[in-house]
Short mmCIF file of C-alpha atoms in Angstrom, two decimals:
data_model
loop_
_atom_site.label_atom_id
_atom_site.label_comp_id
_atom_site.label_asym_id
_atom_site.label_seq_id
_atom_site.Cartn_x
_atom_site.Cartn_y
_atom_site.Cartn_z
CA MET A 1 42.71 185.72 56.11
CA ALA A 2 46.32 187.21 56.28
CA GLY A 3 45.64 188.24 59.89
CA CYS A 4 44.63 184.66 60.88
CA CYS A 5 47.71 183.26 59.28
CA ALA A 6 49.91 185.72 61.06
CA ALA A 7 48.29 184.92 64.45
CA LEU A 8 48.76 181.16 63.81
CA ALA A 9 52.41 181.66 62.86
CA ALA A 10 52.98 183.74 66.08
CA PHE A 11 51.48 180.99 68.15
CA LEU A 12 53.50 178.22 66.56
CA PHE A 13 56.81 179.93 66.14
CA GLU A 14 57.14 182.34 69.00
CA TYR A 15 58.16 181.42 72.72
CA ASP A 16 57.46 183.57 75.71
CA THR A 17 58.98 183.20 79.22
CA PRO A 18 58.05 184.94 82.44
CA ARG A 19 60.34 187.72 83.63
CA ILE A 20 61.34 187.88 87.24
CA VAL A 21 61.72 191.35 88.89
CA LEU A 22 63.69 191.43 92.13
CA ILE A 23 62.37 194.33 94.26
CA ARG A 24 64.76 195.60 96.88
CA SER A 25 62.34 196.79 99.52
CA ARG A 26 62.39 196.14 103.29
CA LYS A 27 58.68 196.61 103.51
CA VAL A 28 57.78 194.35 100.58
CA GLY A 29 60.42 191.81 101.69
CA LEU A 30 59.19 191.60 105.28
CA MET A 31 55.59 191.27 104.08
CA ASN A 32 56.71 188.44 101.85
CA ARG A 33 58.57 186.59 104.58
CA ALA A 34 55.70 187.10 106.99
CA VAL A 35 53.26 185.50 104.59
CA GLN A 36 55.58 182.63 104.11
CA VAL A 37 56.09 182.24 107.85
CA LEU A 38 52.22 182.14 108.32
CA ILE A 39 51.86 179.53 105.69
CA LEU A 40 54.61 177.47 107.21
CA ALA A 41 53.15 177.85 110.67
CA TYR A 42 49.76 176.75 109.44
CA VAL A 43 51.14 173.64 107.66
CA ILE A 44 53.37 172.61 110.53
CA GLY A 45 51.19 173.79 113.53
CA TRP A 46 47.70 173.08 112.31
CA VAL A 47 47.89 170.43 109.58
CA PHE A 48 50.75 168.41 111.00
CA VAL A 49 50.84 168.94 114.83
CA TRP A 50 47.16 169.60 115.71
CA GLU A 51 45.25 167.70 113.03
CA LYS A 52 48.04 165.12 112.54
CA GLY A 53 47.88 165.58 108.79
CA TYR A 54 50.86 163.30 108.42
CA GLN A 55 48.74 160.34 109.59
CA GLU A 56 46.16 158.20 107.71
CA MET A 57 42.84 157.67 109.58
CA ASP A 58 40.24 154.87 109.90
CA SER A 59 36.88 154.60 111.68
CA VAL A 60 36.04 151.77 114.13
CA VAL A 61 33.93 148.75 113.42
CA SER A 62 32.37 147.43 116.65
CA SER A 63 30.29 144.60 118.16
CA VAL A 64 28.97 144.50 121.80
CA THR A 65 27.52 141.75 123.99
CA THR A 66 26.25 142.29 127.51
CA LYS A 67 25.50 140.12 130.54
CA ALA A 68 23.81 141.12 133.77
CA LYS A 69 24.05 139.39 137.14
CA GLY A 70 22.29 139.86 140.43
CA VAL A 71 19.55 138.42 142.65
CA THR A 72 17.07 140.02 144.96
CA VAL A 73 13.88 139.25 147.01
CA THR A 74 10.55 140.88 147.38
CA ASN A 75 7.52 140.14 149.58
CA THR A 76 4.32 141.87 148.71
CA SER A 77 0.56 141.34 149.17
CA THR A 78 0.06 141.05 145.40
CA LEU A 79 2.93 138.65 144.47
CA GLY A 80 3.91 137.29 147.86
CA PHE A 81 7.41 136.07 148.58
CA ARG A 82 9.42 135.98 145.36
CA VAL A 83 13.13 135.72 144.37
CA TRP A 84 14.05 137.68 141.20
CA ASP A 85 16.96 136.76 139.01
CA VAL A 86 18.34 137.74 135.56
CA ALA A 87 15.63 135.98 133.65
CA ASP A 88 12.94 137.94 135.41
CA TYR A 89 14.26 141.52 135.22
CA VAL A 90 16.32 141.58 131.93
CA ILE A 91 13.81 142.19 129.10
CA PRO A 92 14.28 140.96 126.47
CA ALA A 93 17.02 138.47 127.20
CA GLN A 94 19.13 139.66 124.25
CA GLU A 95 19.19 143.12 122.48
CA GLU A 96 21.65 144.72 120.09
CA ASN A 97 24.12 147.04 121.81
CA SER A 98 21.72 147.71 124.66
CA LEU A 99 20.16 146.06 127.79
CA PHE A 100 16.91 146.87 129.69
CA ILE A 101 16.89 146.17 133.40
CA MET A 102 13.46 146.45 135.12
CA THR A 103 13.70 148.35 138.48
CA ASN A 104 9.96 149.11 139.11
CA MET A 105 6.64 147.65 138.16
CA ILE A 106 2.89 147.80 138.34
CA THR A 107 1.32 144.36 138.28
CA THR A 108 -2.21 143.44 137.46
CA VAL A 109 -2.70 139.70 138.25
CA ASN A 110 -5.35 137.18 137.09
CA GLN A 111 -6.78 139.19 134.21
CA THR A 112 -9.46 137.37 132.13
CA GLN A 113 -11.35 138.44 128.93
CA GLY A 114 -14.70 139.83 130.14
CA LEU A 115 -16.86 142.82 131.04
CA CYS A 116 -15.80 145.35 133.79
CA PRO A 117 -16.06 148.99 134.72
CA GLU A 118 -13.38 151.33 133.27
CA LEU A 119 -11.06 153.38 135.44
CA PRO A 120 -12.60 156.66 136.61
CA ASP A 121 -11.57 159.79 134.77
CA LYS A 122 -13.35 162.74 133.17
CA THR A 123 -14.26 160.67 130.13
CA THR A 124 -15.49 157.47 131.75
CA VAL A 125 -17.47 158.57 134.84
CA CYS A 126 -21.14 158.30 134.13
CA LYS A 127 -24.54 158.66 135.78
CA SER A 128 -26.64 156.53 133.34
CA ASP A 129 -26.25 154.49 130.10
CA ALA A 130 -26.93 157.66 128.13
CA ASN A 131 -23.49 158.87 129.14
CA CYS A 132 -21.77 155.81 127.55
CA ALA A 133 -21.47 155.31 123.78
CA ALA A 134 -21.47 151.63 122.80
CA GLY A 135 -18.56 150.57 120.62
CA SER A 136 -16.36 153.53 121.41
CA SER A 137 -12.73 153.08 122.39
CA GLY A 138 -10.58 156.06 123.23
CA THR A 139 -6.72 156.24 122.77
CA HIS A 140 -6.32 155.64 126.50
CA SER A 141 -9.17 153.27 126.89
CA ASN A 142 -8.59 149.64 128.32
CA GLY A 143 -11.36 148.16 126.11
CA ILE A 144 -14.41 148.54 123.92
CA ALA A 145 -17.38 150.36 125.58
CA THR A 146 -20.58 148.29 125.91
CA GLY A 147 -22.82 151.32 126.44
CA ARG A 148 -23.73 150.40 130.00
CA CYS A 149 -22.95 152.50 133.11
CA VAL A 150 -21.98 150.28 136.02
CA LEU A 151 -20.71 150.64 139.55
CA PHE A 152 -16.90 151.03 139.82
CA ASN A 153 -17.10 151.23 143.64
CA GLU A 154 -19.79 152.12 146.21
CA THR A 155 -19.73 155.83 145.19
CA VAL A 156 -18.59 155.98 141.63
CA LYS A 157 -20.09 154.67 138.36
CA THR A 158 -18.06 154.35 135.12
CA CYS A 159 -18.71 153.11 131.66
CA GLU A 160 -18.37 149.27 131.12
CA VAL A 161 -15.86 147.90 128.71
CA ALA A 162 -15.13 144.53 127.10
CA ALA A 163 -11.49 144.12 128.09
CA TRP A 164 -8.97 142.15 130.04
CA CYS A 165 -10.53 142.49 133.52
CA PRO A 166 -9.89 143.78 136.03
CA VAL A 167 -8.36 146.73 134.08
CA GLU A 168 -4.95 148.03 135.02
CA ASP A 169 -4.69 150.92 137.54
CA ASP A 170 -1.35 152.76 136.93
CA THR A 171 -2.25 156.06 138.63
CA HIS A 172 0.37 155.47 141.40
CA VAL A 173 3.92 154.40 140.69
CA PRO A 174 5.49 152.50 143.57
CA GLU A 175 7.96 154.40 145.74
CA PRO A 176 10.67 153.34 146.47
CA ALA A 177 11.25 151.32 143.41
CA PHE A 178 10.06 147.68 143.54
CA LEU A 179 13.53 146.30 142.65
CA LYS A 180 15.52 148.99 144.38
CA ALA A 181 18.31 146.33 145.05
CA ALA A 182 19.10 146.50 141.31
CA GLU A 183 21.52 149.25 142.36
CA ASN A 184 24.03 146.50 143.28
CA PHE A 185 23.47 144.40 140.12
CA THR A 186 26.39 144.17 137.76
CA LEU A 187 26.80 144.51 133.92
CA LEU A 188 29.56 142.83 131.97
CA VAL A 189 30.22 144.55 128.64
CA LYS A 190 32.23 142.60 125.99
CA ASN A 191 33.34 144.84 123.12
CA ASN A 192 35.31 143.74 120.03
CA ILE A 193 36.71 146.42 117.62
CA TRP A 194 38.32 146.35 114.18
CA TYR A 195 40.02 148.97 112.04
CA PRO A 196 39.72 147.41 108.61
CA LYS A 197 42.03 149.73 106.80
CA PHE A 198 44.91 148.74 109.09
CA ASN A 199 43.54 145.15 109.80
CA PHE A 200 43.81 145.88 113.54
CA SER A 201 41.45 144.24 116.09
CA LYS A 202 41.19 144.28 119.82
CA ARG A 203 38.68 143.70 122.63
CA ASN A 204 38.01 145.49 125.89
CA ILE A 205 38.97 142.42 127.98
CA LEU A 206 42.62 143.14 127.71
CA PRO A 207 45.38 140.39 127.42
CA ASN A 208 46.54 141.08 131.03
CA ILE A 209 43.13 140.42 132.52
CA THR A 210 42.81 136.96 134.10
CA THR A 211 39.72 134.86 134.94
CA THR A 212 40.42 135.38 138.65
CA TYR A 213 40.53 139.18 138.20
CA LEU A 214 37.40 139.24 136.08
CA LYS A 215 35.39 137.43 138.75
CA SER A 216 36.16 140.06 141.40
CA CYS A 217 36.73 143.40 139.72
CA ILE A 218 34.31 146.19 139.49
CA TYR A 219 34.99 149.23 137.20
CA ASP A 220 36.45 152.25 138.96
CA ALA A 221 37.90 155.21 137.09
CA ILE A 222 40.89 155.41 139.47
CA THR A 223 41.57 151.84 140.72
CA ASP A 224 40.18 149.70 137.97
CA PRO A 225 39.74 151.75 134.74
CA PHE A 226 39.92 148.79 132.40
CA CYS A 227 37.56 146.29 134.29
CA PRO A 228 34.68 145.54 131.96
CA ILE A 229 32.24 144.91 134.79
CA PHE A 230 30.10 147.77 135.93
CA ARG A 231 27.89 148.22 139.07
CA LEU A 232 24.64 149.67 137.87
CA GLY A 233 24.37 152.24 140.71
CA LYS A 234 27.93 153.44 140.01
CA ILE A 235 27.09 154.01 136.35
CA VAL A 236 24.27 156.28 137.16
CA GLU A 237 26.23 158.15 139.86
CA ASN A 238 29.02 158.71 137.53
CA ALA A 239 26.64 160.38 135.19
CA GLY A 240 25.53 162.68 138.01
CA HIS A 241 22.28 161.14 138.94
CA SER A 242 20.63 159.27 141.80
CA PHE A 243 19.97 155.61 140.99
CA GLN A 244 17.06 155.29 143.37
CA ASP A 245 15.25 158.39 141.79
CA MET A 246 15.94 157.02 138.31
CA ALA A 247 14.77 153.49 139.29
CA ILE A 248 11.26 154.68 140.10
CA GLU A 249 10.26 156.06 136.69
CA GLY A 250 13.10 154.61 134.59
CA GLY A 251 15.43 156.23 132.08
CA ILE A 252 18.12 155.68 129.52
CA MET A 253 21.84 155.58 130.33
CA GLY A 254 24.69 155.67 127.79
CA ILE A 255 27.92 153.67 128.41
CA GLN A 256 30.46 155.33 126.00
CA ILE A 257 33.57 153.35 124.96
CA ASN A 258 36.13 155.44 123.17
CA TRP A 259 38.89 153.68 121.08
CA ASP A 260 41.07 156.56 119.95
CA CYS A 261 44.35 154.82 118.89
CA ASN A 262 47.69 155.93 117.50
CA LEU A 263 48.85 152.75 115.82
CA ASP A 264 52.35 154.13 115.24
CA ARG A 265 52.77 153.26 118.89
CA THR A 266 52.69 149.73 120.41
CA ALA A 267 49.29 148.01 120.29
CA SER A 268 49.19 147.63 124.05
CA LEU A 269 48.72 151.39 124.23
CA CYS A 270 45.39 151.17 122.32
CA LEU A 271 43.04 151.04 125.31
CA PRO A 272 39.31 151.64 125.86
CA ARG A 273 38.16 154.71 127.72
CA TYR A 274 34.79 154.58 129.47
CA SER A 275 32.43 157.46 130.23
CA PHE A 276 28.75 157.67 131.18
CA ARG A 277 25.83 160.03 130.61
CA ARG A 278 22.11 160.05 130.91
CA LEU A 279 20.61 160.16 127.35
CA ASP A 280 17.07 161.09 128.44
CA THR A 281 18.03 164.22 130.43
CA ARG A 282 14.99 165.59 132.17
CA ASP A 283 14.17 169.33 132.16
CA VAL A 284 12.97 170.19 135.72
CA ASP A 285 10.81 172.98 134.23
CA HIS A 286 9.08 170.68 131.70
CA ASN A 287 8.60 167.16 133.17
CA VAL A 288 5.77 165.70 130.99
CA SER A 289 5.89 161.94 130.57
CA PRO A 290 9.27 161.38 132.26
CA GLY A 291 11.25 158.09 132.43
CA TYR A 292 11.02 154.98 130.38
CA ASN A 293 8.40 152.10 130.60
CA PHE A 294 6.46 149.57 128.57
CA ARG A 295 3.93 146.72 129.12
CA PHE A 296 4.21 142.96 128.67
CA ALA A 297 2.07 140.09 129.85
CA LYS A 298 2.55 136.52 130.94
CA TYR A 299 -0.25 134.15 129.83
CA TYR A 300 -1.44 130.89 131.39
CA SER A 301 -4.57 128.73 131.59
CA ASP A 302 -6.48 127.40 134.64
CA PRO A 303 -7.55 123.70 134.97
CA THR A 304 -10.74 124.43 133.07
CA GLY A 305 -8.76 125.84 130.04
CA ALA A 306 -9.79 129.40 130.62
CA GLU A 307 -7.03 131.95 129.53
CA HIS A 308 -5.57 134.26 132.21
CA ARG A 309 -2.70 136.66 132.15
CA THR A 310 -0.57 138.82 134.46
CA LEU A 311 -0.04 142.32 133.07
CA ILE A 312 3.16 144.13 134.04
CA LYS A 313 3.96 147.74 133.35
CA ALA A 314 7.71 147.66 133.68
CA TYR A 315 9.79 150.77 134.53
CA GLY A 316 13.50 150.51 134.30
CA ILE A 317 16.85 151.71 132.93
CA ARG A 318 17.96 150.95 129.31
CA PHE A 319 21.75 150.90 129.03
CA ASP A 320 22.84 151.82 125.56
CA ILE A 321 26.48 150.92 124.77
CA ILE A 322 28.00 153.52 122.40
CA VAL A 323 31.31 152.68 120.74
CA PHE A 324 33.25 155.27 118.85
CA GLY A 325 36.93 156.03 118.02
CA LYS A 326 39.45 156.45 115.20
CA ALA A 327 42.93 154.97 114.47
CA THR A 328 45.85 156.75 112.84
CA VAL A 329 49.13 155.65 111.36
CA LEU A 330 51.91 157.45 109.47
CA CYS A 331 50.83 158.30 105.93
CA ASP A 332 52.41 156.84 102.81
CA VAL A 333 54.53 159.99 102.06
CA ILE A 334 56.62 159.63 105.19
CA VAL A 335 56.68 155.79 105.20
CA LEU A 336 57.66 155.42 101.61
CA TYR A 337 60.12 158.36 101.18
CA CYS A 338 61.42 159.57 104.60
CA MET A 339 62.05 156.50 106.73
CA LYS A 340 65.16 154.42 106.84
CA LYS A 341 63.28 151.27 105.75
CA ARG A 342 61.55 153.12 102.83
CA TYR A 343 62.73 150.65 100.19
CA TYR A 344 61.45 147.72 102.25
CA TYR A 345 57.99 149.38 102.64
CA ARG A 346 57.90 150.16 98.85
CA GLU A 347 58.56 146.57 98.05
CA LYS A 348 55.69 145.39 100.37
CA LYS A 349 53.29 148.12 99.10
CA TYR A 350 53.70 147.89 95.37
CA LYS A 351 53.64 144.94 93.06
CA TYR A 352 55.72 145.28 89.96
CA VAL A 353 54.66 143.61 86.67
CA GLU A 354 55.90 143.88 83.19
CA ASP A 355 53.81 145.60 80.37
CA TYR A 356 51.22 142.92 79.30
CA GLU A 357 51.33 143.76 75.48
CA GLN A 358 55.08 143.94 75.53
CA GLY A 359 55.39 140.57 77.20
CA LEU A 360 52.74 139.11 74.89
CA GLY A 361 54.73 140.27 71.85
CA SER A 362 58.05 138.80 73.13
CA GLU A 363 56.28 135.45 73.54
CA MET A 364 54.85 135.57 69.91
CA ASP A 365 58.34 136.43 68.59
CA GLN A 366 59.59 133.24 70.15
#
């Protein structure tokens, strides 16, 4: 018990203070200064200069709209003479942060619901009804098998299916691309950005861009780096690919807009930077299922009321607009304590109020 009381008394009534020993040694002194210099170099060189640690950062909030323009003409045995405009080759008409432009197609016209022979392959070629299982439908089948073996042409028989007839034949993709003139179509990209922390907003159609300029300019990294209108062929070429090759089987292109802004400088220096890259880069050694395509149909009825459709397998290029960036401003430490107008900034940043309870007590005393 006495030991506990002694320990408690020592804790309560004694005071200790660190003792500093000064070592006079060149070796130890130089090591100490070297460590201090390294720490100082790290703070100044890496944290402040390279990483800009004296600045506060915010990430961009963005919205994008697009508009394509261009007209071309085709004349084929299947569709005849036809003019193609934006409503024909932009599918769908509106899409978030992206745009699909059809450049090639396989068209199957005047399809109706009925019975017809399936396309010949190793699973559909037959010699008799015994080779066809009624009710079966494979993953790549165009319909439901009836169980009958019928003539596909004069020399080949295939299993009959209940389907939209005649069935689509997509074994040969048109070359050159059906809408090869799409190379000269243009794409207008409207991009609005906002940095919420700094309440800073801007758009890629800059204040000095006039209506007259916008009607005639085409983006060029050297001569017109801030024009928001892009020629489709140039986009693909800037990414290091051939538009005509890509137009045959389709693909995905990325239009990147970089908004890295130092808001300590004038707002006019916060400018968009454009770059381009193919997002579905193909491996020449492994080229299974290349490109980008999908199917859609246009339905109509004949005078008797029978339903028909035109099936289109569309190949094309999807343009994805990718916006990224960050904004920085001087951090509070420098603004509030180191700048000449620090008292003004403090007044705007802080709101001073009296103690609530103290104020309430004073009112009650009155």
